[in-house]
mmCIF file of C-alpha atoms in Angstrom:
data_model
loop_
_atom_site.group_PDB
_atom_site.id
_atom_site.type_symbol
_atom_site.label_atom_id
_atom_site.label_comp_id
_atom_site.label_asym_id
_atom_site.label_seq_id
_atom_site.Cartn_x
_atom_site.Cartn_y
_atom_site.Cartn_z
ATOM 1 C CA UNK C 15 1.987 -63.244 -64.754
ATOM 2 C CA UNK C 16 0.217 -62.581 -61.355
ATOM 3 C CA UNK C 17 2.377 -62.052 -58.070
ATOM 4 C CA UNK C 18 0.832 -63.693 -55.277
ATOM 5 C CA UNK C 19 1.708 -61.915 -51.753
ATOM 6 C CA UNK C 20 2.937 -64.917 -49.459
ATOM 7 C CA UNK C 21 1.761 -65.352 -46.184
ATOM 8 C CA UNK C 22 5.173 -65.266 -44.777
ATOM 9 C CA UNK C 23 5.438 -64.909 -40.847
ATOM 10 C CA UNK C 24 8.834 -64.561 -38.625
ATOM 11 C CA UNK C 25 9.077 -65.874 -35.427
ATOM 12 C CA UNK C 26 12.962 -66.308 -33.086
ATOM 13 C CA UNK C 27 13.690 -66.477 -29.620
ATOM 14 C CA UNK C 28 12.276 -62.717 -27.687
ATOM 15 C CA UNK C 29 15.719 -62.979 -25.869
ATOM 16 C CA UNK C 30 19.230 -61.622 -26.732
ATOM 17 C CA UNK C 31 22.061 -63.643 -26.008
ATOM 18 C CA UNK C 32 23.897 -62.006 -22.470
ATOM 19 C CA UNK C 33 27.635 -61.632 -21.825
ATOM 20 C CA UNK C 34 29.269 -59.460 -19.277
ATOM 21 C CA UNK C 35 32.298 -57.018 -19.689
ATOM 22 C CA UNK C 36 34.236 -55.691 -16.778
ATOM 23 C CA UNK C 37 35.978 -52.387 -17.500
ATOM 24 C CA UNK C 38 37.824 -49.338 -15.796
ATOM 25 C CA UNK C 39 36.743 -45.750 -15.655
ATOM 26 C CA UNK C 40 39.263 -43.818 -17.723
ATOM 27 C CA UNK C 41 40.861 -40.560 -15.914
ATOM 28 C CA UNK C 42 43.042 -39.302 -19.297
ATOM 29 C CA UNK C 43 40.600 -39.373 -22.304
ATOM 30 C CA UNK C 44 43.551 -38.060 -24.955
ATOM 31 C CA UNK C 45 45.046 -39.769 -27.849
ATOM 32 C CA UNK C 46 48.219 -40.869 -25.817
ATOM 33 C CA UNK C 47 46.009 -42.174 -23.218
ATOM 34 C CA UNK C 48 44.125 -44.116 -25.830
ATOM 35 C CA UNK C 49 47.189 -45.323 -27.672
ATOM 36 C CA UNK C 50 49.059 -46.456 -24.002
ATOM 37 C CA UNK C 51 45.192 -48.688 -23.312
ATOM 38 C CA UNK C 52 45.725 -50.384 -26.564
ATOM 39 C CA UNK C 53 49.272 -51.244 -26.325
ATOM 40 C CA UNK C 54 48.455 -52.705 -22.721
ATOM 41 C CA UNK C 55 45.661 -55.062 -24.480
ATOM 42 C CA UNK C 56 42.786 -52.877 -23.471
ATOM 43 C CA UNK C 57 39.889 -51.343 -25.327
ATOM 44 C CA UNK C 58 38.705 -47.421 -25.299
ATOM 45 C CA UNK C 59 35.344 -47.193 -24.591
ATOM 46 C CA UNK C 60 32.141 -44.972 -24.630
ATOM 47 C CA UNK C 61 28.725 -45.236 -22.946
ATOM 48 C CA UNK C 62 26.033 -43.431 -24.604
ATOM 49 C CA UNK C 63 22.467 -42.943 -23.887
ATOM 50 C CA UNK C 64 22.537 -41.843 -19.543
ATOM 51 C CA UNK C 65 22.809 -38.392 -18.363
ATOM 52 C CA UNK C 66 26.516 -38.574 -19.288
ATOM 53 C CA UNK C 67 28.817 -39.892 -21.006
ATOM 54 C CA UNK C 68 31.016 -42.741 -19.752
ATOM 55 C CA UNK C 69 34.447 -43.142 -20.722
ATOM 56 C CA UNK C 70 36.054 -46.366 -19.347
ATOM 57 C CA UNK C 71 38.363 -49.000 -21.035
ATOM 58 C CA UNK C 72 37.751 -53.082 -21.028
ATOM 59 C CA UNK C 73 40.313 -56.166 -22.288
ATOM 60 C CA UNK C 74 40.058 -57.031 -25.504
ATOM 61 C CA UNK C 75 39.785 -60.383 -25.062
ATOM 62 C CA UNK C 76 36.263 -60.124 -23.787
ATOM 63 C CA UNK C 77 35.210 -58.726 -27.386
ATOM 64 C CA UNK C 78 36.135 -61.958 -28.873
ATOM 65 C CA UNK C 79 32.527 -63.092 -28.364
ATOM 66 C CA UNK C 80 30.359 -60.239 -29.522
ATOM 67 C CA UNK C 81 32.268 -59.140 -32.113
ATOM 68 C CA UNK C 82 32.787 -62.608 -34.307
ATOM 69 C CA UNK C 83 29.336 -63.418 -34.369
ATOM 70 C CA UNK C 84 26.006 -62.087 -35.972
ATOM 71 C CA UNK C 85 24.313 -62.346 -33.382
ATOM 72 C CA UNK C 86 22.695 -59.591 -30.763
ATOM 73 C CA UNK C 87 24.025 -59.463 -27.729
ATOM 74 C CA UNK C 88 23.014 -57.868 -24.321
ATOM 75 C CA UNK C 89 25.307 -56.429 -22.458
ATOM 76 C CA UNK C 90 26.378 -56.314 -18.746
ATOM 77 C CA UNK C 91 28.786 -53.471 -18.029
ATOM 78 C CA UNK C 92 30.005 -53.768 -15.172
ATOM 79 C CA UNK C 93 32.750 -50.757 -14.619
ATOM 80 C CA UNK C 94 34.280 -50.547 -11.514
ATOM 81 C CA UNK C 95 31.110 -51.734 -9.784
ATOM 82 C CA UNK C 96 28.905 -49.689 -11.719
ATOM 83 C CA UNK C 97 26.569 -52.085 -13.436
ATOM 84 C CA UNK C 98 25.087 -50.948 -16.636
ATOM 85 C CA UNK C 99 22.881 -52.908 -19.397
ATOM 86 C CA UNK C 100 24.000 -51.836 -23.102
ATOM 87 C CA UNK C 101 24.249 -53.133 -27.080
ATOM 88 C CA UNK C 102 27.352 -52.605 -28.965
ATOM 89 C CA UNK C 103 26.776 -49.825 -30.895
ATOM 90 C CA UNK C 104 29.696 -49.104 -33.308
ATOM 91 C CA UNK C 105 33.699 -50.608 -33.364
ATOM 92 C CA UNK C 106 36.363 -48.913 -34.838
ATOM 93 C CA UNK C 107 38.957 -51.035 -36.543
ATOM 94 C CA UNK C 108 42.928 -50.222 -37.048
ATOM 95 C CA UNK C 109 42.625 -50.417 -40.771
ATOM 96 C CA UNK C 110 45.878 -52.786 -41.468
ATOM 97 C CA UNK C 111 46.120 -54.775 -37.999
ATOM 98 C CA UNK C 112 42.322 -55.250 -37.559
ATOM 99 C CA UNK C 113 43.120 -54.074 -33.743
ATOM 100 C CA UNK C 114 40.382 -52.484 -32.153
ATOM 101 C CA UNK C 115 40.756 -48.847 -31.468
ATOM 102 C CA UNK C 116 37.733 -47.749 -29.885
ATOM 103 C CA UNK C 117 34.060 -49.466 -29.080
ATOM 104 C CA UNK C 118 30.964 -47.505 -28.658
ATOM 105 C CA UNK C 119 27.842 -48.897 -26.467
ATOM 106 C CA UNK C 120 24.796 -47.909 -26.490
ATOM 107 C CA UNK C 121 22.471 -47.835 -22.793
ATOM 108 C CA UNK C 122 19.558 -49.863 -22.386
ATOM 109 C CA UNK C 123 16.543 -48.390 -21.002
ATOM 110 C CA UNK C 124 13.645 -50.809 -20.731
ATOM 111 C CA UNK C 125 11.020 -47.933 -21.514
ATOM 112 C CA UNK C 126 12.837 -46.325 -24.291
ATOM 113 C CA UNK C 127 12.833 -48.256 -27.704
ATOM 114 C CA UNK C 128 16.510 -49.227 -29.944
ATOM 115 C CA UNK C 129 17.541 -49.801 -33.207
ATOM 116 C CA UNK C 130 19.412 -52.879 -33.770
ATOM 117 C CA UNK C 131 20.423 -55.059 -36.666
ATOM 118 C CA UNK C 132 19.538 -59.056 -36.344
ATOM 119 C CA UNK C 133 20.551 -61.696 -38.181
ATOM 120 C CA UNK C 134 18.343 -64.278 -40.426
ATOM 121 C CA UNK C 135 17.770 -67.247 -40.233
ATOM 122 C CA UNK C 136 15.882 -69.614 -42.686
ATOM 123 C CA UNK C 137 13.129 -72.324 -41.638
ATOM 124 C CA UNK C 138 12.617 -74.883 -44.300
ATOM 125 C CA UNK C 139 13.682 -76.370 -47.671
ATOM 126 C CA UNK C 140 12.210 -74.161 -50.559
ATOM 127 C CA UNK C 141 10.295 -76.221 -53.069
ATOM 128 C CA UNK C 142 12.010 -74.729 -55.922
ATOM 129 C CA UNK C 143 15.999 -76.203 -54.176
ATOM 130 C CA UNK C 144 14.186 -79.996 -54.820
ATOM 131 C CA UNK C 145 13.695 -79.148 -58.328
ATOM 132 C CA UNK C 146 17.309 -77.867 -58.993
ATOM 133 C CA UNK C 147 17.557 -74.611 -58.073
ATOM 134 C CA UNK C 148 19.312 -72.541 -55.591
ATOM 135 C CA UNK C 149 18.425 -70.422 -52.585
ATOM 136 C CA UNK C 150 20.564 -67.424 -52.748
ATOM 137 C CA UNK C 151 20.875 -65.426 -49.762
ATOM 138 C CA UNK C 152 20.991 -61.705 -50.552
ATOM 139 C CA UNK C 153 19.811 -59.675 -47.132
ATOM 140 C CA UNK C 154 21.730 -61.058 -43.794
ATOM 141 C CA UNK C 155 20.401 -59.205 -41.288
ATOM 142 C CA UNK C 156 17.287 -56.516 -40.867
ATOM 143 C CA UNK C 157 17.209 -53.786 -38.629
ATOM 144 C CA UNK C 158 14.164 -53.361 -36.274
ATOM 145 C CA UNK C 159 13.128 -51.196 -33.551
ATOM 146 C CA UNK C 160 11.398 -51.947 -30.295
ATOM 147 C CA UNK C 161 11.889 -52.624 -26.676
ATOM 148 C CA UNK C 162 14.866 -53.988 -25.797
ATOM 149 C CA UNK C 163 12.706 -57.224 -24.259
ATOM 150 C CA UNK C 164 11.175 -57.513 -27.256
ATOM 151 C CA UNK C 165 13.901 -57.448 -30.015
ATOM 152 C CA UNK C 166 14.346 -60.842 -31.230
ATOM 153 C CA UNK C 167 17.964 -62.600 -31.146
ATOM 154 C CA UNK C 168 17.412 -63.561 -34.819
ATOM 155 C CA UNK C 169 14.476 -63.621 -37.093
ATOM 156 C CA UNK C 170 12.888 -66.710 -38.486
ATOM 157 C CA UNK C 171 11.910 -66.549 -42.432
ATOM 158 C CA UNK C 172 10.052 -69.403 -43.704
ATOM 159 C CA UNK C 173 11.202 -70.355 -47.071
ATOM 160 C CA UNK C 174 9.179 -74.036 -47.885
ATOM 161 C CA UNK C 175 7.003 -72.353 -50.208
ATOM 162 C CA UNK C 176 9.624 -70.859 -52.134
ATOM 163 C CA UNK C 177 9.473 -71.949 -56.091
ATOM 164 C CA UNK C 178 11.531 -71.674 -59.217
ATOM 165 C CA UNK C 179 12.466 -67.719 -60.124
ATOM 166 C CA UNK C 180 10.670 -66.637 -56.465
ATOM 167 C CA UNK C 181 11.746 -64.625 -53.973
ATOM 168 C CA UNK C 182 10.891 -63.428 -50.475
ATOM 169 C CA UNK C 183 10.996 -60.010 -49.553
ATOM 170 C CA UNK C 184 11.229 -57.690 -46.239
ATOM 171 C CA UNK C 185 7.305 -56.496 -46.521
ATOM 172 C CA UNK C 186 6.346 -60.197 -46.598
ATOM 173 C CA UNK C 187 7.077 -60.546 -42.916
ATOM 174 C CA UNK C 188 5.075 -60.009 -40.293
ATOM 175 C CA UNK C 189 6.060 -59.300 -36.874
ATOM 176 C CA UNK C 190 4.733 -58.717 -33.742
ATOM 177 C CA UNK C 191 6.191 -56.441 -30.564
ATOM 178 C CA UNK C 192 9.099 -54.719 -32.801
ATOM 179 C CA UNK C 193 8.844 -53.270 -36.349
ATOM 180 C CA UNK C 194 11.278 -53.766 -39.131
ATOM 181 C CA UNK C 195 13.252 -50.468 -40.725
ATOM 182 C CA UNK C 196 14.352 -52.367 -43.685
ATOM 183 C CA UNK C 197 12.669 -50.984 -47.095
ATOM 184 C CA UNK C 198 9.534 -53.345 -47.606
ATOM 185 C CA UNK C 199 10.625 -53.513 -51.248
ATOM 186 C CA UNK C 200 14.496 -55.063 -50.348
ATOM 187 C CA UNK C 201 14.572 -59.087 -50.711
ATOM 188 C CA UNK C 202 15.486 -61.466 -48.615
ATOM 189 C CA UNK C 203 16.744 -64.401 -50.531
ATOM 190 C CA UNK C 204 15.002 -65.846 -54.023
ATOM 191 C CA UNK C 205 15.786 -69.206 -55.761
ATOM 192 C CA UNK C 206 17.449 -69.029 -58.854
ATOM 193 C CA UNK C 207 16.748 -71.252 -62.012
ATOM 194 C CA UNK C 208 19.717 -73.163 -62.969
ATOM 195 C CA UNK C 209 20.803 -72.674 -66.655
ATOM 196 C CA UNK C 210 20.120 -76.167 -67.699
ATOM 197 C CA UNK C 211 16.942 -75.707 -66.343
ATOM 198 C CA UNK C 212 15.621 -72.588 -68.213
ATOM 199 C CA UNK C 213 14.975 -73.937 -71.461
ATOM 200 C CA UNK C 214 12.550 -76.711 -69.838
ATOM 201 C CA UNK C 215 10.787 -73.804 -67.964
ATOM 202 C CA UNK C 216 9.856 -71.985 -70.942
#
């Protein structure tokens, strides 16, 4: 049996989604202080990537939007007038009330490249879901690196040519402007061959 390569490309909107958070610089950085913001509704926060570190705090109602959805969001922090452009970097999660106990972000800097996971997002019907089978999803999002005006807010894998027992996999796509970190070797999503179908296949 002879593996073909596809010609699989990727394509997605060169734009993150945008959303702005307005947050407070913190003056108390200890555990009390931390545990006081949370009671009061607020989130603990860190800014990474400037000359220094900054602490602040934001409502936690303004996460709602960036945290229940895959996709990539850019950033406006805007703390105390200070108007910064970041990506959520990492959220730490009260492990029995799902509150959120601290939120790091990471600073953009148009000339310095990021890592960033992005969702997927499939264009077409593969051939081999008309004959029965099913598409089964196994890689959500991929990580990529690049400019921060040139990471993608999802990535577009084509799927139409997609038969019986095939899959796609992360070194099938090609991209342009950002690369992908992902393992070449890792797959995407494949279509399965029902049961009732494998005895006609053979």
């Amino acid at each position: 049996m002879i593996h073909k390569k596809l010609p699989f490309g990727v394509g997605g909107q060169l734009i993150m989604k945008s959303t702005e958070i307005v947050g407070f610089k913190r003056a108390n950085l200890g555990k009390q202080d931390a545990r006081a913001l949370r009671e009061a509704a607020m989130v603990p926060c860190v800014l990474y990537g400037g000359a220094d570190q900054v602490h602040f705090s934001a409502p936690m109602y303004l996460f709602r939007d960036i945290l229940f959805t895959p996709d990539v969001y850019k950033i406006t922090l805007n703390i105390e007038g200070e108007v910064h452009f970041a990506i959520l970097q990492d959220v730490q999660y009260h492990p029995v009330s799902d509150i959120i106990l601290h939120a790091d972000f990471l600073l953009i800097d148009e000339s310095k490249e990021i890592k960033v996971e992005v969702p997927i997002r499939f264009i077409g019907t593969a051939v081999g879901v008309t004959k029965g089978g099913k598409l089964v999803q196994k890689l959500r999002k991929i990580k990529v690196q690049g400019l921060a005006n040139n990471i993608p807010d999802y990535v577009d894998v084509p799927v139409a040519d997609l038969d019986l027992g095939k899959s796609v996999k992360v070194g099938n796509l090609k991209v342009e402007g950002f690369k992908i970190l992902n393992n070449a070797s890792l797959p995407i999503a494949g279509v399965e061959i029902p049961r009732a179908l494998r005895g006609t296949l053979k």
